[in-house]
mmCIF file of C-alpha atoms and ligand atoms in Angstrom:
data_model
loop_
_atom_site.group_PDB
_atom_site.id
_atom_site.type_symbol
_atom_site.label_atom_id
_atom_site.label_comp_id
_atom_site.label_asym_id
_atom_site.label_seq_id
_atom_site.Cartn_x
_atom_site.Cartn_y
_atom_site.Cartn_z
ATOM 1 C CA MET O 298 0.006 0.070 0.017
ATOM 2 C CA LEU O 299 2.606 2.439 1.278
ATOM 3 C CA ARG O 300 4.951 1.261 -1.625
ATOM 4 C CA SER O 301 2.141 1.955 -4.257
ATOM 5 C CA PHE O 302 1.912 5.459 -2.729
ATOM 6 C CA PHE O 303 5.548 5.968 -3.108
ATOM 7 C CA ALA O 304 5.610 4.859 -6.552
ATOM 8 C CA LEU O 305 2.558 7.103 -7.547
ATOM 9 C CA ASN O 306 4.354 9.990 -6.008
ATOM 10 C CA ARG O 307 7.531 9.314 -7.898
ATOM 11 C CA ARG O 308 5.787 9.075 -11.306
ATOM 12 C CA ALA O 309 4.282 12.499 -10.675
ATOM 13 C CA SER O 310 7.593 13.853 -9.466
ATOM 14 C CA GLN O 311 9.475 12.384 -12.594
ATOM 15 C CA TRP O 312 6.662 14.165 -14.738
ATOM 16 C CA VAL O 313 7.755 17.466 -12.955
ATOM 17 C CA ALA O 314 11.349 16.660 -13.135
ATOM 18 C CA ARG O 315 11.069 16.458 -17.072
ATOM 19 C CA ARG O 316 9.895 20.290 -17.085
ATOM 20 C CA LEU O 317 12.598 21.576 -14.650
ATOM 21 C CA PRO O 318 15.497 22.987 -16.628
ATOM 22 C CA HIS O 319 18.192 22.404 -13.912
ATOM 23 C CA ALA O 320 17.192 18.708 -13.709
ATOM 24 C CA GLN O 321 18.290 18.322 -17.420
ATOM 25 C CA ASP O 322 21.880 19.241 -16.580
ATOM 26 C CA ASP O 323 23.594 15.685 -16.277
ATOM 27 C CA LEU O 324 26.813 16.449 -14.399
ATOM 28 C CA PHE O 325 27.556 12.639 -14.366
ATOM 29 C CA ALA O 326 27.600 12.593 -17.998
ATOM 30 C CA ARG O 327 29.759 15.897 -18.161
ATOM 31 C CA TYR O 328 32.214 14.295 -15.668
ATOM 32 C CA GLU O 329 32.639 11.272 -17.913
ATOM 33 C CA GLU O 330 33.037 13.536 -21.010
ATOM 34 C CA ALA O 331 35.787 15.569 -19.079
ATOM 35 C CA VAL O 332 37.643 12.560 -18.090
ATOM 36 C CA VAL O 333 37.213 10.822 -21.642
ATOM 37 C CA ALA O 334 38.582 13.867 -23.228
ATOM 38 C CA ALA O 335 41.788 14.331 -21.010
ATOM 39 C CA MET O 336 42.208 10.428 -21.005
ATOM 40 C CA ASN O 337 42.533 10.492 -24.915
ATOM 41 C CA GLU O 338 44.571 13.480 -25.303
ATOM 42 C CA ARG O 339 47.821 11.755 -25.807
ATOM 43 C CA PRO O 340 49.324 8.288 -26.153
ATOM 44 C CA GLY O 341 50.696 6.439 -23.013
ATOM 45 C CA GLN O 342 48.774 8.315 -20.284
ATOM 46 C CA VAL O 343 48.204 7.096 -16.784
ATOM 47 C CA VAL O 344 44.905 7.864 -15.043
ATOM 48 C CA ILE O 345 43.910 7.022 -11.368
ATOM 49 C CA ASP O 346 40.266 6.629 -10.566
ATOM 50 C CA VAL O 347 40.454 7.564 -6.802
ATOM 51 C CA GLY O 348 37.557 5.789 -4.775
ATOM 52 C CA GLY O 349 36.882 3.715 -7.969
ATOM 53 C CA GLY O 350 34.733 1.318 -5.916
ATOM 54 C CA LYS O 351 33.208 -1.642 -7.995
ATOM 55 C CA THR O 352 33.088 0.169 -11.531
ATOM 56 C CA CYS O 353 34.964 2.753 -13.518
ATOM 57 C CA PRO O 354 32.742 4.783 -15.840
ATOM 58 C CA PHE O 355 35.291 5.682 -18.411
ATOM 59 C CA THR O 356 37.916 2.701 -19.244
ATOM 60 C CA ALA O 357 35.480 1.365 -21.918
ATOM 61 C CA ARG O 358 36.044 4.704 -23.818
ATOM 62 C CA ARG O 359 39.424 4.691 -23.986
ATOM 63 C CA ARG O 360 41.032 4.692 -27.630
ATOM 64 C CA PRO O 361 42.967 1.288 -27.846
ATOM 65 C CA ALA O 362 45.947 2.749 -29.926
ATOM 66 C CA LEU O 363 46.757 5.380 -27.110
ATOM 67 C CA GLY O 364 47.774 2.904 -24.492
ATOM 68 C CA THR O 365 46.290 4.548 -21.645
ATOM 69 C CA ARG O 366 46.604 2.765 -18.354
ATOM 70 C CA VAL O 367 43.840 3.151 -15.731
ATOM 71 C CA PHE O 368 44.497 2.449 -12.014
ATOM 72 C CA GLY O 369 41.735 2.150 -9.294
ATOM 73 C CA VAL O 370 42.735 3.287 -5.718
ATOM 74 C CA ASP O 371 40.310 2.536 -2.890
ATOM 75 C CA VAL O 372 40.229 2.220 0.721
ATOM 76 C CA ASP O 373 37.763 -0.527 0.643
ATOM 77 C CA ARG O 374 39.172 -4.046 -0.510
ATOM 78 C CA GLY O 375 35.877 -5.555 -0.843
ATOM 79 C CA GLU O 376 34.828 -2.753 -3.141
ATOM 80 C CA ILE O 377 37.901 -2.461 -5.392
ATOM 81 C CA ALA O 378 38.260 -6.405 -5.794
ATOM 82 C CA ARG O 379 35.196 -6.487 -7.578
ATOM 83 C CA ASN O 380 36.406 -3.879 -10.139
ATOM 84 C CA ARG O 381 36.863 -5.427 -13.348
ATOM 85 C CA GLU O 382 37.269 -2.440 -15.428
ATOM 86 C CA VAL O 383 40.536 -0.925 -14.327
ATOM 87 C CA ASP O 384 44.035 -2.239 -15.477
ATOM 88 C CA ALA O 385 45.318 -2.532 -11.870
ATOM 89 C CA ALA O 386 43.695 -1.903 -8.461
ATOM 90 C CA THR O 387 45.456 -0.727 -5.511
ATOM 91 C CA ILE O 388 43.928 -0.347 -1.814
ATOM 92 C CA GLY O 389 44.934 3.070 -0.375
ATOM 93 C CA ASP O 390 43.420 5.674 1.778
ATOM 94 C CA ALA O 391 43.643 8.743 -0.538
ATOM 95 C CA SER O 392 43.761 11.247 2.428
ATOM 96 C CA ARG O 393 47.042 9.579 3.389
ATOM 97 C CA GLY O 394 48.890 9.660 0.044
ATOM 98 C CA LEU O 395 48.503 8.158 -3.229
ATOM 99 C CA PRO O 396 50.924 5.224 -4.066
ATOM 100 C CA PHE O 397 52.359 6.691 -7.120
ATOM 101 C CA ALA O 398 55.813 8.049 -7.956
ATOM 102 C CA ASP O 399 56.356 12.123 -8.214
ATOM 103 C CA ARG O 400 55.188 13.319 -11.738
ATOM 104 C CA SER O 401 54.010 9.843 -12.888
ATOM 105 C CA VAL O 402 50.161 10.548 -13.451
ATOM 106 C CA ASP O 403 48.365 12.467 -16.216
ATOM 107 C CA VAL O 404 44.902 12.450 -14.906
ATOM 108 C CA ILE O 405 43.520 12.080 -11.321
ATOM 109 C CA ALA O 406 39.685 11.641 -11.230
ATOM 110 C CA SER O 407 36.882 10.605 -8.827
ATOM 111 C CA ARG O 408 33.123 10.456 -8.773
ATOM 112 C CA MET O 409 31.251 10.639 -5.530
ATOM 113 C CA VAL O 410 34.375 10.158 -3.202
ATOM 114 C CA ILE O 411 35.854 13.605 -2.075
ATOM 115 C CA GLU O 412 32.982 14.062 0.405
ATOM 116 C CA HIS O 413 34.209 10.859 2.103
ATOM 117 C CA LEU O 414 37.883 12.131 2.815
ATOM 118 C CA PRO O 415 37.962 13.539 6.324
ATOM 119 C CA ASP O 416 40.599 16.156 5.098
ATOM 120 C CA LEU O 417 41.005 17.468 1.563
ATOM 121 C CA GLU O 418 44.350 19.160 2.031
ATOM 122 C CA PRO O 419 46.718 16.299 2.156
ATOM 123 C CA PHE O 420 44.953 14.687 -0.694
ATOM 124 C CA VAL O 421 45.280 17.864 -2.939
ATOM 125 C CA ALA O 422 48.998 18.106 -1.924
ATOM 126 C CA ASP O 423 49.809 14.890 -2.832
ATOM 127 C CA ALA O 424 47.866 15.000 -6.071
ATOM 128 C CA VAL O 425 50.381 17.865 -6.967
ATOM 129 C CA ARG O 426 53.171 15.572 -6.141
ATOM 130 C CA VAL O 427 52.176 12.763 -8.411
ATOM 131 C CA LEU O 428 50.680 14.871 -11.249
ATOM 132 C CA ARG O 429 52.886 15.771 -14.315
ATOM 133 C CA PRO O 430 52.932 19.433 -15.283
ATOM 134 C CA GLY O 431 49.799 19.861 -17.459
ATOM 135 C CA GLY O 432 48.008 16.937 -15.481
ATOM 136 C CA ARG O 433 44.331 17.124 -14.764
ATOM 137 C CA PHE O 434 42.362 16.979 -11.442
ATOM 138 C CA ILE O 435 38.838 16.251 -12.232
ATOM 139 C CA HIS O 436 36.301 15.618 -9.581
ATOM 140 C CA LEU O 437 32.432 15.137 -9.186
ATOM 141 C CA PHE O 438 31.016 15.266 -5.615
ATOM 142 C CA PRO O 439 27.855 16.407 -3.559
ATOM 143 C CA SER O 440 28.364 19.789 -2.087
ATOM 144 C CA ARG O 441 28.388 20.460 1.692
ATOM 145 C CA TYR O 442 25.205 22.661 1.979
ATOM 146 C CA ALA O 443 22.815 20.904 -0.364
ATOM 147 C CA PRO O 444 19.620 19.664 1.707
ATOM 148 C CA PHE O 445 20.436 15.923 1.505
ATOM 149 C CA ALA O 446 24.132 16.592 2.562
ATOM 150 C CA VAL O 447 22.953 18.494 5.374
ATOM 151 C CA LEU O 448 20.610 15.725 6.502
ATOM 152 C CA ASN O 449 23.251 13.159 6.025
ATOM 153 C CA ARG O 450 25.428 15.068 8.500
ATOM 154 C CA ILE O 451 22.854 15.503 11.076
ATOM 155 C CA VAL O 452 21.187 12.105 11.068
ATOM 156 C CA PRO O 453 23.453 9.161 12.257
ATOM 157 C CA GLN O 454 24.720 7.026 9.402
ATOM 158 C CA THR O 455 23.043 3.921 10.226
ATOM 159 C CA LEU O 456 19.745 5.740 10.406
ATOM 160 C CA ALA O 457 20.376 7.602 7.108
ATOM 161 C CA LYS O 458 20.827 4.476 5.395
ATOM 162 C CA ARG O 459 17.672 2.868 6.775
ATOM 163 C CA ILE O 460 15.727 6.052 5.812
ATOM 164 C CA LEU O 461 17.231 6.053 2.339
ATOM 165 C CA TYR O 462 16.563 2.490 1.811
ATOM 166 C CA PHE O 463 13.100 2.756 3.191
ATOM 167 C CA PHE O 464 11.917 5.487 0.730
ATOM 168 C CA GLN O 465 14.169 4.765 -2.218
ATOM 169 C CA ARG O 466 14.075 1.110 -2.740
ATOM 170 C CA GLY O 467 13.757 0.420 -6.296
ATOM 171 C CA SER O 468 14.453 4.073 -7.263
ATOM 172 C CA PRO O 469 16.897 4.306 -10.458
ATOM 173 C CA PHE O 470 18.782 7.152 -8.674
ATOM 174 C CA PHE O 471 19.914 4.704 -5.646
ATOM 175 C CA PRO O 472 21.095 1.458 -7.318
ATOM 176 C CA GLU O 473 21.303 -1.265 -4.505
ATOM 177 C CA GLY O 474 24.500 -1.171 -2.579
ATOM 178 C CA ASN O 475 25.534 2.231 -3.810
ATOM 179 C CA CYS O 476 25.345 4.062 -0.580
ATOM 180 C CA GLY O 477 26.524 3.886 3.154
ATOM 181 C CA PHE O 478 30.056 5.162 3.280
ATOM 182 C CA ARG O 479 30.303 7.821 5.941
ATOM 183 C CA ALA O 480 30.614 11.394 4.320
ATOM 184 C CA PHE O 481 32.066 14.451 5.730
ATOM 185 C CA TYR O 482 31.596 16.957 2.969
ATOM 186 C CA ARG O 483 34.823 18.727 4.372
ATOM 187 C CA ASP O 484 35.268 21.704 2.120
ATOM 188 C CA CYS O 485 33.101 20.313 -0.472
ATOM 189 C CA HIS O 486 31.425 23.604 -1.706
ATOM 190 C CA ASP O 487 32.386 25.967 -4.161
ATOM 191 C CA SER O 488 34.345 28.725 -2.518
ATOM 192 C CA ALA O 489 36.107 26.297 -0.081
ATOM 193 C CA PHE O 490 37.098 23.918 -2.897
ATOM 194 C CA ARG O 491 38.279 26.736 -5.156
ATOM 195 C CA ALA O 492 40.407 28.066 -2.152
ATOM 196 C CA ILE O 493 42.269 24.658 -1.722
ATOM 197 C CA LEU O 494 42.999 24.631 -5.375
ATOM 198 C CA ALA O 495 44.491 28.118 -5.335
ATOM 199 C CA ARG O 496 46.719 27.361 -2.209
ATOM 200 C CA HIS O 497 48.163 24.142 -4.047
ATOM 201 C CA GLY O 498 48.914 26.116 -7.321
ATOM 202 C CA PHE O 499 46.314 24.526 -9.540
ATOM 203 C CA GLU O 500 44.601 26.373 -12.415
ATOM 204 C CA LEU O 501 40.755 26.125 -12.734
ATOM 205 C CA VAL O 502 39.696 24.926 -16.023
ATOM 206 C CA GLU O 503 35.935 24.491 -15.152
ATOM 207 C CA VAL O 504 33.769 24.507 -12.022
ATOM 208 C CA ARG O 505 30.280 23.558 -12.749
ATOM 209 C CA PRO O 506 27.495 23.394 -10.076
ATOM 210 C CA GLY O 507 24.497 21.217 -10.343
ATOM 211 C CA TYR O 508 21.427 22.241 -8.575
ATOM 212 C CA TYR O 509 19.224 19.220 -8.905
ATOM 213 C CA GLN O 510 18.753 17.028 -5.807
ATOM 214 C CA SER O 511 15.135 16.839 -5.337
ATOM 215 C CA PHE O 512 15.042 13.143 -6.537
ATOM 216 C CA TYR O 513 15.885 12.236 -2.988
ATOM 217 C CA PHE O 514 12.361 13.527 -2.055
ATOM 218 C CA ASP O 515 10.564 12.198 -4.912
ATOM 219 C CA PHE O 516 8.529 9.646 -2.966
ATOM 220 C CA PHE O 517 6.237 12.464 -1.640
ATOM 221 C CA LEU O 518 5.211 15.085 -4.272
ATOM 222 C CA PRO O 519 4.745 18.282 -1.912
ATOM 223 C CA LEU O 520 8.330 17.565 -0.610
ATOM 224 C CA TYR O 521 9.575 17.275 -3.990
ATOM 225 C CA LEU O 522 7.915 20.467 -5.238
ATOM 226 C CA LEU O 523 9.270 22.516 -2.188
ATOM 227 C CA SER O 524 12.640 21.223 -2.837
ATOM 228 C CA ALA O 525 12.421 21.893 -6.574
ATOM 229 C CA ALA O 526 11.213 25.512 -5.680
ATOM 230 C CA TYR O 527 14.222 25.769 -3.244
ATOM 231 C CA GLU O 528 16.600 24.757 -6.035
ATOM 232 C CA LEU O 529 15.265 27.258 -8.600
ATOM 233 C CA LEU O 530 15.751 29.988 -6.188
ATOM 234 C CA VAL O 531 19.253 29.045 -5.296
ATOM 235 C CA ARG O 532 20.158 28.738 -8.767
ATOM 236 C CA GLY O 533 18.449 31.957 -9.875
ATOM 237 C CA LEU O 534 20.309 33.735 -7.222
ATOM 238 C CA GLY O 535 23.622 32.188 -8.272
ATOM 239 C CA LEU O 536 24.287 30.841 -4.691
ATOM 240 C CA ARG O 537 26.978 28.500 -5.829
ATOM 241 C CA ASP O 538 27.841 27.423 -2.407
ATOM 242 C CA LEU O 539 24.418 26.120 -1.782
ATOM 243 C CA ALA O 540 24.467 23.924 -5.151
ATOM 244 C CA ALA O 541 23.959 20.182 -4.874
ATOM 245 C CA TYR O 542 26.660 18.977 -6.725
ATOM 246 C CA LEU O 543 30.077 20.176 -8.148
ATOM 247 C CA LEU O 544 32.062 19.168 -11.072
ATOM 248 C CA VAL O 545 35.592 20.529 -10.821
ATOM 249 C CA VAL O 546 38.313 20.362 -13.634
ATOM 250 C CA ALA O 547 41.549 21.615 -12.653
ATOM 251 C CA ARG O 548 45.118 21.720 -14.241
ATOM 252 C CA LYS O 549 48.761 21.581 -12.662
ATOM 253 C CA PRO O 550 50.570 24.167 -14.289
HETATM 254 C C1 SAM S 293 30.002 6.341 -3.432
HETATM 255 S S1 SAM S 293 31.294 5.367 -3.545
HETATM 256 C C2 SAM S 293 31.591 5.876 -5.222
HETATM 257 C C3 SAM S 293 32.327 4.682 -6.218
HETATM 258 C C4 SAM S 293 32.683 5.160 -7.767
HETATM 259 N N1 SAM S 293 33.515 6.221 -7.783
HETATM 260 C C5 SAM S 293 31.482 5.412 -8.406
HETATM 261 O O1 SAM S 293 31.169 6.586 -8.815
HETATM 262 O O2 SAM S 293 30.480 4.441 -8.581
HETATM 263 C C6 SAM S 293 32.580 5.849 -2.772
HETATM 264 C C7 SAM S 293 33.864 5.037 -2.895
HETATM 265 O O3 SAM S 293 35.004 5.839 -2.398
HETATM 266 C C8 SAM S 293 35.795 4.886 -1.404
HETATM 267 N N2 SAM S 293 36.553 5.749 -0.514
HETATM 268 C C9 SAM S 293 36.092 6.337 0.728
HETATM 269 N N3 SAM S 293 36.926 6.860 1.314
HETATM 270 C C10 SAM S 293 38.055 6.687 0.715
HETATM 271 C C11 SAM S 293 39.509 6.900 0.844
HETATM 272 N N4 SAM S 293 39.881 7.814 2.080
HETATM 273 N N5 SAM S 293 40.446 6.746 0.049
HETATM 274 C C12 SAM S 293 40.116 6.100 -1.037
HETATM 275 N N6 SAM S 293 38.722 5.630 -1.337
HETATM 276 C C13 SAM S 293 37.753 6.049 -0.525
HETATM 277 C C14 SAM S 293 34.850 4.006 -0.893
HETATM 278 O O4 SAM S 293 35.352 2.780 -0.477
HETATM 279 C C15 SAM S 293 33.761 3.876 -2.114
HETATM 280 O O5 SAM S 293 34.239 2.808 -2.959
#
């Protein structure tokens, strides 16, 4: 009964979503495009997928003639062991240094990982060490002040997981087993992330905010509409620190 109620609300919310301009901006696709473009720029490049987990969204789009090598680095042995898409997988905590030699890497990328690092400063510092000059630093992550991120910080982690599972089971936005790592969102907002990159000498290529996160609330249409109205306001006022997601592309000079 409750499941049918949620399903009905979800269908109505999805009808609304198709009419929301900011819901059409697919940052996940843009992230993939950015990594693929950097990865296929030159022959013989080395790419690291930090916190790669079970999958790597871009290896299949390598140009075979270029001989690009993709390495996955993840703190969780169980996750990375299931990754069949990277060329080699290493277990490592990205906030304690990347297991690569100085100036040996061309692209460092991550998707939905930065928010899990308790401190970004050592990660960014070590990225500068391992990247070659001209190397790219490309990350997609949820932003600290998005409503779902604020809720995720306030509510204890086990309860947050249960709530998400209860309301979103079967939703295409939340595939089974793809949630549950502790998130800190430390410096995960536009101004703070820009400041860290500037401190470590990175040049910004693109910082693209995404405002759509109402799918978290699509199980109840009134809540969804309230959330969508908030997003339209924040986007209209250009309040980038309140965005839902950020895609950052930076370059080591
Ligand atoms: C939400 S998953 C994202 C997985 C994958 N990037 C994707 O987009 O499907 C977060 C991943 O980050 C990894 N992770 C969390 N903290 C990490 C750290 N300190 N160092 C390396 N990986 C970490 C987790 O083990 C997990 O695989």
